[in-house]
Amino acid sequence: MPRRVGGCKSVPLFAPRVHAPNDHPVPTFQVQHITDAHDPRVKDFANLKDAELRRQEFLGVRDTFIAESELTVRQLLASRCTVLAIVSAPEMLTKMAQAVEQRWARGAFPVYTVEPALMERIAGFNFHRGVLALGQRPADADV
């Protein structure tokens, strides 16, 4: 039954809140903003166009990998792989907040925002997809 608060009709208690398309709830995960390309917190995202780094990832020499783009980061968030960190443009993080929040509930990981121009300097390529994530392969995963 709806109750009245201050003379205004309110929604019933425990009713789910319906969000308008551009109405994003405030996330419960912590976000840190990066302002320096040499910040050690984003060192794993540095120089991603390095051919040797990509070769090591492909061959499975490293147990970590980079997911690039909204779709692949969403797949990582839904997978059994460990999420080690996410770096995102602020607008993309707003768009992906619900998926990040759901995964955060299973275990915290750093979430960083960075302006696209700065991320381009960090990663070494055009950051037009808006989000990168660092994942860790399970020990029993095939390459």
Coordinates of N, CA and C in Angstrom, one line a residue:
M1 N 0.8 -1.2 0.0 CA 0.0 0.0 0.0 C 0.9 1.2 0.0
P2 N 0.6 2.2 -0.9 CA 1.4 3.4 -0.9 C 1.3 4.2 0.4
R3 N 2.3 4.8 0.8 CA 2.2 5.7 2.0 C 2.4 7.1 1.6
R4 N 2.0 8.0 2.4 CA 2.1 9.4 2.2 C 3.3 10.0 3.0
V5 N 4.1 10.7 2.4 CA 5.2 11.4 3.1 C 5.1 12.9 2.8
G6 N 4.9 13.6 3.8 CA 4.9 15.1 3.7 C 3.7 15.5 2.7
G7 N 2.6 14.8 2.7 CA 1.5 15.1 1.9 C 1.6 14.7 0.5
C8 N 2.7 14.0 0.1 CA 2.9 13.6 -1.3 C 2.8 12.1 -1.3
K9 N 2.2 11.6 -2.3 CA 2.0 10.1 -2.5 C 3.4 9.5 -2.9
S10 N 3.8 8.5 -2.2 CA 5.1 7.9 -2.6 C 4.9 6.4 -3.1
V11 N 5.9 5.8 -3.6 CA 5.8 4.5 -4.0 C 5.6 3.5 -2.9
P12 N 5.1 2.3 -3.1 CA 4.9 1.3 -2.0 C 6.3 1.0 -1.5
L13 N 6.3 0.6 -0.2 CA 7.6 0.2 0.4 C 8.1 -1.1 -0.3
F14 N 9.4 -1.2 -0.5 CA 10.0 -2.3 -1.1 C 9.7 -2.5 -2.6
A15 N 9.1 -1.5 -3.2 CA 8.9 -1.5 -4.7 C 10.2 -1.3 -5.4
P16 N 10.5 -2.1 -6.4 CA 11.7 -1.8 -7.2 C 11.7 -0.5 -7.9
R17 N 12.8 0.2 -7.9 CA 12.9 1.4 -8.5 C 13.1 1.2 -10.0
V18 N 12.3 1.9 -10.8 CA 12.5 1.7 -12.3 C 13.3 2.9 -12.8
H19 N 14.4 2.6 -13.5 CA 15.3 3.6 -14.0 C 15.0 4.0 -15.4
A20 N 15.0 5.3 -15.6 CA 14.9 5.8 -17.0 C 16.1 5.5 -17.7
P21 N 16.1 5.4 -19.1 CA 17.3 5.0 -19.8 C 18.6 5.7 -19.4
N22 N 18.6 7.0 -19.1 CA 19.8 7.7 -18.8 C 19.9 8.0 -17.3
D23 N 19.1 7.3 -16.5 CA 19.1 7.4 -15.0 C 19.9 6.3 -14.5
H24 N 21.2 6.5 -14.1 CA 22.1 5.4 -13.6 C 22.2 5.5 -12.1
P25 N 22.0 4.4 -11.4 CA 22.1 4.4 -10.0 C 23.6 4.7 -9.6
V26 N 23.8 5.2 -8.4 CA 25.1 5.5 -7.9 C 25.8 4.1 -7.7
P27 N 27.0 3.9 -8.2 CA 27.6 2.6 -8.0 C 28.1 2.4 -6.6
T28 N 28.2 1.2 -6.2 CA 28.7 0.9 -4.8 C 30.2 0.5 -4.8
F29 N 30.8 0.4 -6.0 CA 32.2 0.1 -6.1 C 33.0 1.4 -6.0
Q30 N 34.3 1.3 -5.7 CA 35.1 2.5 -5.6 C 35.8 2.8 -6.9
V31 N 35.9 4.1 -7.2 CA 36.5 4.5 -8.5 C 37.6 5.5 -8.1
Q32 N 38.8 5.3 -8.8 CA 39.9 6.2 -8.6 C 40.2 6.8 -10.0
H33 N 40.4 8.1 -10.0 CA 40.7 8.9 -11.2 C 42.2 9.0 -11.4
I34 N 42.7 8.6 -12.6 CA 44.1 8.7 -12.9 C 44.3 10.0 -13.7
T35 N 45.4 10.7 -13.3 CA 45.7 12.0 -14.0 C 47.1 12.0 -14.5
D36 N 47.9 11.0 -14.3 CA 49.3 10.9 -14.7 C 49.6 9.7 -15.5
A37 N 50.1 9.8 -16.7 CA 50.4 8.7 -17.6 C 51.4 7.7 -16.9
H38 N 52.2 8.1 -16.0 CA 53.2 7.3 -15.3 C 52.7 6.8 -14.0
D39 N 51.5 6.9 -13.7 CA 50.9 6.4 -12.4 C 51.1 4.9 -12.3
P40 N 51.8 4.4 -11.3 CA 52.1 3.0 -11.2 C 50.8 2.1 -11.1
R41 N 49.7 2.6 -10.8 CA 48.5 1.8 -10.7 C 48.0 1.4 -12.1
V42 N 48.5 2.0 -13.2 CA 48.0 1.6 -14.5 C 49.2 1.1 -15.3
K43 N 50.3 0.6 -14.7 CA 51.5 0.1 -15.4 C 51.2 -1.1 -16.2
D44 N 50.2 -1.9 -15.8 CA 49.9 -3.1 -16.6 C 49.2 -2.8 -17.9
F45 N 48.7 -1.5 -18.1 CA 48.0 -1.1 -19.3 C 49.0 -0.3 -20.2
A46 N 50.2 -0.1 -19.8 CA 51.2 0.7 -20.5 C 51.7 0.0 -21.7
N47 N 51.9 0.7 -22.8 CA 52.5 0.2 -24.1 C 51.9 -1.1 -24.6
L48 N 50.6 -1.1 -24.7 CA 49.9 -2.3 -25.1 C 50.2 -2.7 -26.6
K49 N 50.7 -1.8 -27.3 CA 51.0 -2.1 -28.7 C 52.3 -2.8 -28.9
D50 N 53.0 -3.0 -27.8 CA 54.3 -3.7 -27.8 C 54.1 -5.2 -28.4
A51 N 54.7 -5.5 -29.5 CA 54.5 -6.8 -30.1 C 55.0 -8.0 -29.2
E52 N 56.0 -7.8 -28.5 CA 56.5 -8.9 -27.6 C 55.4 -9.2 -26.5
L53 N 54.9 -8.2 -25.9 CA 53.8 -8.3 -24.9 C 52.6 -9.1 -25.5
R54 N 52.2 -8.7 -26.7 CA 51.1 -9.4 -27.3 C 51.4 -10.8 -27.6
R55 N 52.6 -11.1 -28.1 CA 53.1 -12.5 -28.4 C 53.0 -13.3 -27.1
Q56 N 53.5 -12.8 -26.0 CA 53.5 -13.5 -24.7 C 52.1 -13.8 -24.3
E57 N 51.2 -12.9 -24.5 CA 49.8 -13.1 -24.1 C 49.2 -14.2 -25.0
F58 N 49.5 -14.2 -26.3 CA 48.9 -15.1 -27.2 C 49.4 -16.5 -26.9
L59 N 50.7 -16.7 -26.6 CA 51.3 -18.0 -26.3 C 51.0 -18.5 -24.9
G60 N 50.4 -17.6 -24.1 CA 50.1 -18.0 -22.7 C 51.3 -18.0 -21.7
V61 N 52.4 -17.3 -22.1 CA 53.5 -17.1 -21.3 C 53.1 -16.3 -20.0
R62 N 52.3 -15.3 -20.2 CA 51.8 -14.5 -19.1 C 50.5 -15.1 -18.7
D63 N 50.2 -15.1 -17.4 CA 48.9 -15.6 -17.0 C 47.8 -14.5 -17.0
T64 N 48.2 -13.3 -17.4 CA 47.2 -12.2 -17.5 C 47.0 -11.8 -19.0
F65 N 45.9 -11.1 -19.2 CA 45.5 -10.7 -20.5 C 44.7 -9.4 -20.4
I66 N 44.7 -8.7 -21.5 CA 44.0 -7.4 -21.6 C 42.7 -7.6 -22.4
A67 N 41.6 -7.2 -21.9 CA 40.3 -7.2 -22.6 C 40.0 -5.7 -23.0
E68 N 39.7 -5.5 -24.3 CA 39.5 -4.2 -24.9 C 38.1 -4.1 -25.5
S69 N 37.4 -3.2 -25.2 CA 36.0 -2.8 -25.7 C 35.0 -3.3 -24.7
E70 N 33.8 -2.6 -24.8 CA 32.7 -2.9 -23.9 C 32.3 -4.3 -23.9
L71 N 32.2 -4.9 -25.1 CA 31.7 -6.3 -25.2 C 32.7 -7.3 -24.5
T72 N 34.0 -7.2 -24.8 CA 34.9 -8.1 -24.2 C 35.1 -7.9 -22.7
V73 N 35.0 -6.7 -22.3 CA 35.1 -6.4 -20.8 C 33.9 -7.0 -20.1
R74 N 32.7 -6.8 -20.7 CA 31.5 -7.4 -20.1 C 31.6 -9.0 -20.1
Q75 N 32.2 -9.6 -21.1 CA 32.4 -11.0 -21.1 C 33.4 -11.4 -20.0
L76 N 34.4 -10.7 -19.8 CA 35.4 -10.9 -18.7 C 34.6 -10.8 -17.4
L77 N 33.8 -9.8 -17.2 CA 33.1 -9.6 -15.9 C 32.2 -10.8 -15.6
A78 N 31.7 -11.4 -16.6 CA 30.7 -12.5 -16.5 C 31.4 -13.9 -16.4
S79 N 32.7 -13.9 -16.6 CA 33.5 -15.2 -16.7 C 34.0 -15.6 -15.3
R80 N 34.6 -16.8 -15.4 CA 35.3 -17.3 -14.1 C 36.7 -16.7 -14.0
C81 N 37.2 -16.0 -14.9 CA 38.5 -15.4 -14.8 C 38.5 -14.3 -13.8
T82 N 39.7 -14.1 -13.1 CA 39.8 -13.1 -12.1 C 40.0 -11.8 -12.8
V83 N 39.2 -10.8 -12.3 CA 39.4 -9.4 -12.8 C 40.4 -8.7 -11.9
L84 N 41.5 -8.2 -12.5 CA 42.5 -7.6 -11.7 C 42.4 -6.1 -11.7
A85 N 41.8 -5.5 -12.7 CA 41.6 -4.0 -12.8 C 40.8 -3.7 -14.0
I86 N 40.2 -2.5 -13.9 CA 39.5 -1.9 -15.1 C 39.9 -0.5 -15.2
V87 N 40.2 -0.1 -16.4 CA 40.5 1.3 -16.8 C 39.5 1.8 -17.8
S88 N 38.8 2.9 -17.5 CA 37.7 3.3 -18.4 C 37.6 4.8 -18.5
A89 N 37.0 5.2 -19.6 CA 36.6 6.6 -19.8 C 35.4 6.8 -18.9
P90 N 35.3 7.9 -18.3 CA 34.1 8.1 -17.3 C 32.8 7.8 -17.9
E91 N 32.5 8.2 -19.2 CA 31.2 7.9 -19.8 C 31.0 6.4 -20.0
M92 N 32.0 5.6 -20.3 CA 31.9 4.2 -20.5 C 31.6 3.5 -19.2
L93 N 32.3 4.0 -18.1 CA 32.1 3.4 -16.8 C 30.6 3.6 -16.3
T94 N 30.1 4.8 -16.7 CA 28.7 5.0 -16.3 C 27.8 4.0 -17.0
K95 N 28.1 3.7 -18.3 CA 27.3 2.8 -19.1 C 27.5 1.4 -18.6
M96 N 28.6 1.0 -18.0 CA 28.9 -0.3 -17.6 C 28.7 -0.5 -16.1
A97 N 28.3 0.5 -15.4 CA 28.3 0.4 -13.9 C 27.6 -0.8 -13.3
Q98 N 26.5 -1.2 -13.9 CA 25.7 -2.3 -13.3 C 26.5 -3.6 -13.5
A99 N 27.2 -3.9 -14.6 CA 28.0 -5.1 -14.8 C 29.2 -5.1 -13.8
V100 N 29.8 -3.9 -13.7 CA 31.0 -3.8 -12.8 C 30.5 -4.0 -11.4
E101 N 29.4 -3.4 -11.0 CA 28.9 -3.6 -9.6 C 28.6 -5.0 -9.3
Q102 N 28.0 -5.7 -10.3 CA 27.6 -7.1 -10.0 C 28.9 -8.0 -9.8
R103 N 29.9 -7.7 -10.6 CA 31.2 -8.5 -10.4 C 31.9 -8.1 -9.2
W104 N 31.9 -6.8 -8.9 CA 32.5 -6.2 -7.6 C 31.9 -7.0 -6.4
A105 N 30.7 -7.3 -6.5 CA 30.0 -8.0 -5.3 C 30.7 -9.4 -5.1
R106 N 31.3 -10.0 -6.1 CA 32.0 -11.3 -6.0 C 33.4 -11.1 -5.5
G107 N 33.9 -9.9 -5.5 CA 35.3 -9.7 -5.1 C 35.8 -8.4 -5.7
A108 N 36.3 -7.5 -4.8 CA 36.8 -6.2 -5.2 C 38.0 -6.2 -6.1
F109 N 38.1 -5.2 -6.9 CA 39.2 -5.0 -7.8 C 39.3 -3.5 -8.1
P110 N 40.5 -3.0 -8.5 CA 40.6 -1.6 -8.7 C 39.8 -1.2 -10.0
V111 N 39.1 0.0 -9.9 CA 38.4 0.5 -11.0 C 38.9 2.0 -11.2
Y112 N 39.5 2.2 -12.3 CA 40.1 3.5 -12.6 C 39.4 4.2 -13.7
T113 N 39.2 5.5 -13.6 CA 38.8 6.3 -14.8 C 39.9 7.2 -15.2
V114 N 39.9 7.4 -16.5 CA 41.0 8.2 -17.1 C 40.4 8.8 -18.4
E115 N 40.8 10.0 -18.6 CA 40.3 10.7 -19.9 C 41.0 10.0 -21.1
P116 N 40.2 9.9 -22.2 CA 40.7 9.2 -23.4 C 42.0 9.6 -23.9
A117 N 42.3 10.9 -23.9 CA 43.6 11.4 -24.4 C 44.7 10.9 -23.5
L118 N 44.6 10.9 -22.3 CA 45.6 10.4 -21.4 C 45.8 8.9 -21.5
M119 N 44.7 8.2 -21.7 CA 44.7 6.7 -21.9 C 45.5 6.3 -23.2
E120 N 45.3 7.2 -24.2 CA 46.0 7.0 -25.4 C 47.5 7.0 -25.2
R121 N 48.0 8.0 -24.3 CA 49.4 8.1 -24.0 C 49.8 6.9 -23.1
I122 N 49.0 6.4 -22.3 CA 49.4 5.2 -21.4 C 49.5 4.0 -22.3
A123 N 48.4 3.7 -23.0 CA 48.3 2.4 -23.7 C 49.2 2.4 -25.0
G124 N 49.3 3.6 -25.6 CA 50.1 3.6 -26.8 C 49.3 3.5 -28.1
F125 N 48.0 3.6 -28.0 CA 47.1 3.5 -29.2 C 45.8 4.3 -28.9
N126 N 45.0 4.5 -29.9 CA 43.8 5.3 -29.8 C 42.8 4.6 -28.9
F127 N 42.4 5.2 -27.9 CA 41.5 4.6 -26.9 C 40.0 4.9 -27.2
H128 N 39.6 4.6 -28.4 CA 38.3 4.9 -28.9 C 37.2 4.0 -28.4
R129 N 37.6 2.8 -27.8 CA 36.6 1.8 -27.4 C 36.2 2.1 -25.9
G130 N 36.9 2.9 -25.2 CA 36.5 3.4 -23.9 C 36.7 2.6 -22.7
V131 N 37.2 1.4 -22.8 CA 37.4 0.6 -21.6 C 38.4 -0.5 -21.9
L132 N 39.3 -0.8 -20.9 CA 40.2 -1.9 -20.9 C 40.1 -2.6 -19.6
A133 N 40.4 -3.9 -19.5 CA 40.4 -4.6 -18.3 C 41.6 -5.6 -18.3
L134 N 42.1 -5.8 -17.1 CA 43.2 -6.7 -16.9 C 42.6 -8.0 -16.3
G135 N 42.7 -9.1 -16.9 CA 42.2 -10.3 -16.4 C 43.3 -11.3 -16.1
Q136 N 43.0 -12.4 -15.3 CA 43.9 -13.4 -15.1 C 43.3 -14.7 -15.5
R137 N 44.0 -15.5 -16.3 CA 43.6 -16.8 -16.7 C 43.5 -17.7 -15.5
P138 N 42.5 -18.6 -15.5 CA 42.5 -19.7 -14.5 C 43.7 -20.6 -14.8
A139 N 44.2 -21.2 -13.8 CA 45.4 -22.1 -13.9 C 45.1 -23.3 -14.8
D140 N 43.9 -23.7 -14.9 CA 43.5 -24.9 -15.8 C 43.0 -24.5 -17.2
A141 N 43.2 -23.2 -17.5 CA 42.7 -22.8 -18.8 C 43.7 -23.1 -19.9
D142 N 43.1 -23.5 -21.1 CA 43.9 -23.7 -22.3 C 44.1 -22.4 -23.0
V143 N 45.2 -22.2 -23.7 CA 45.5 -21.0 -24.4 C 44.7 -20.9 -25.6

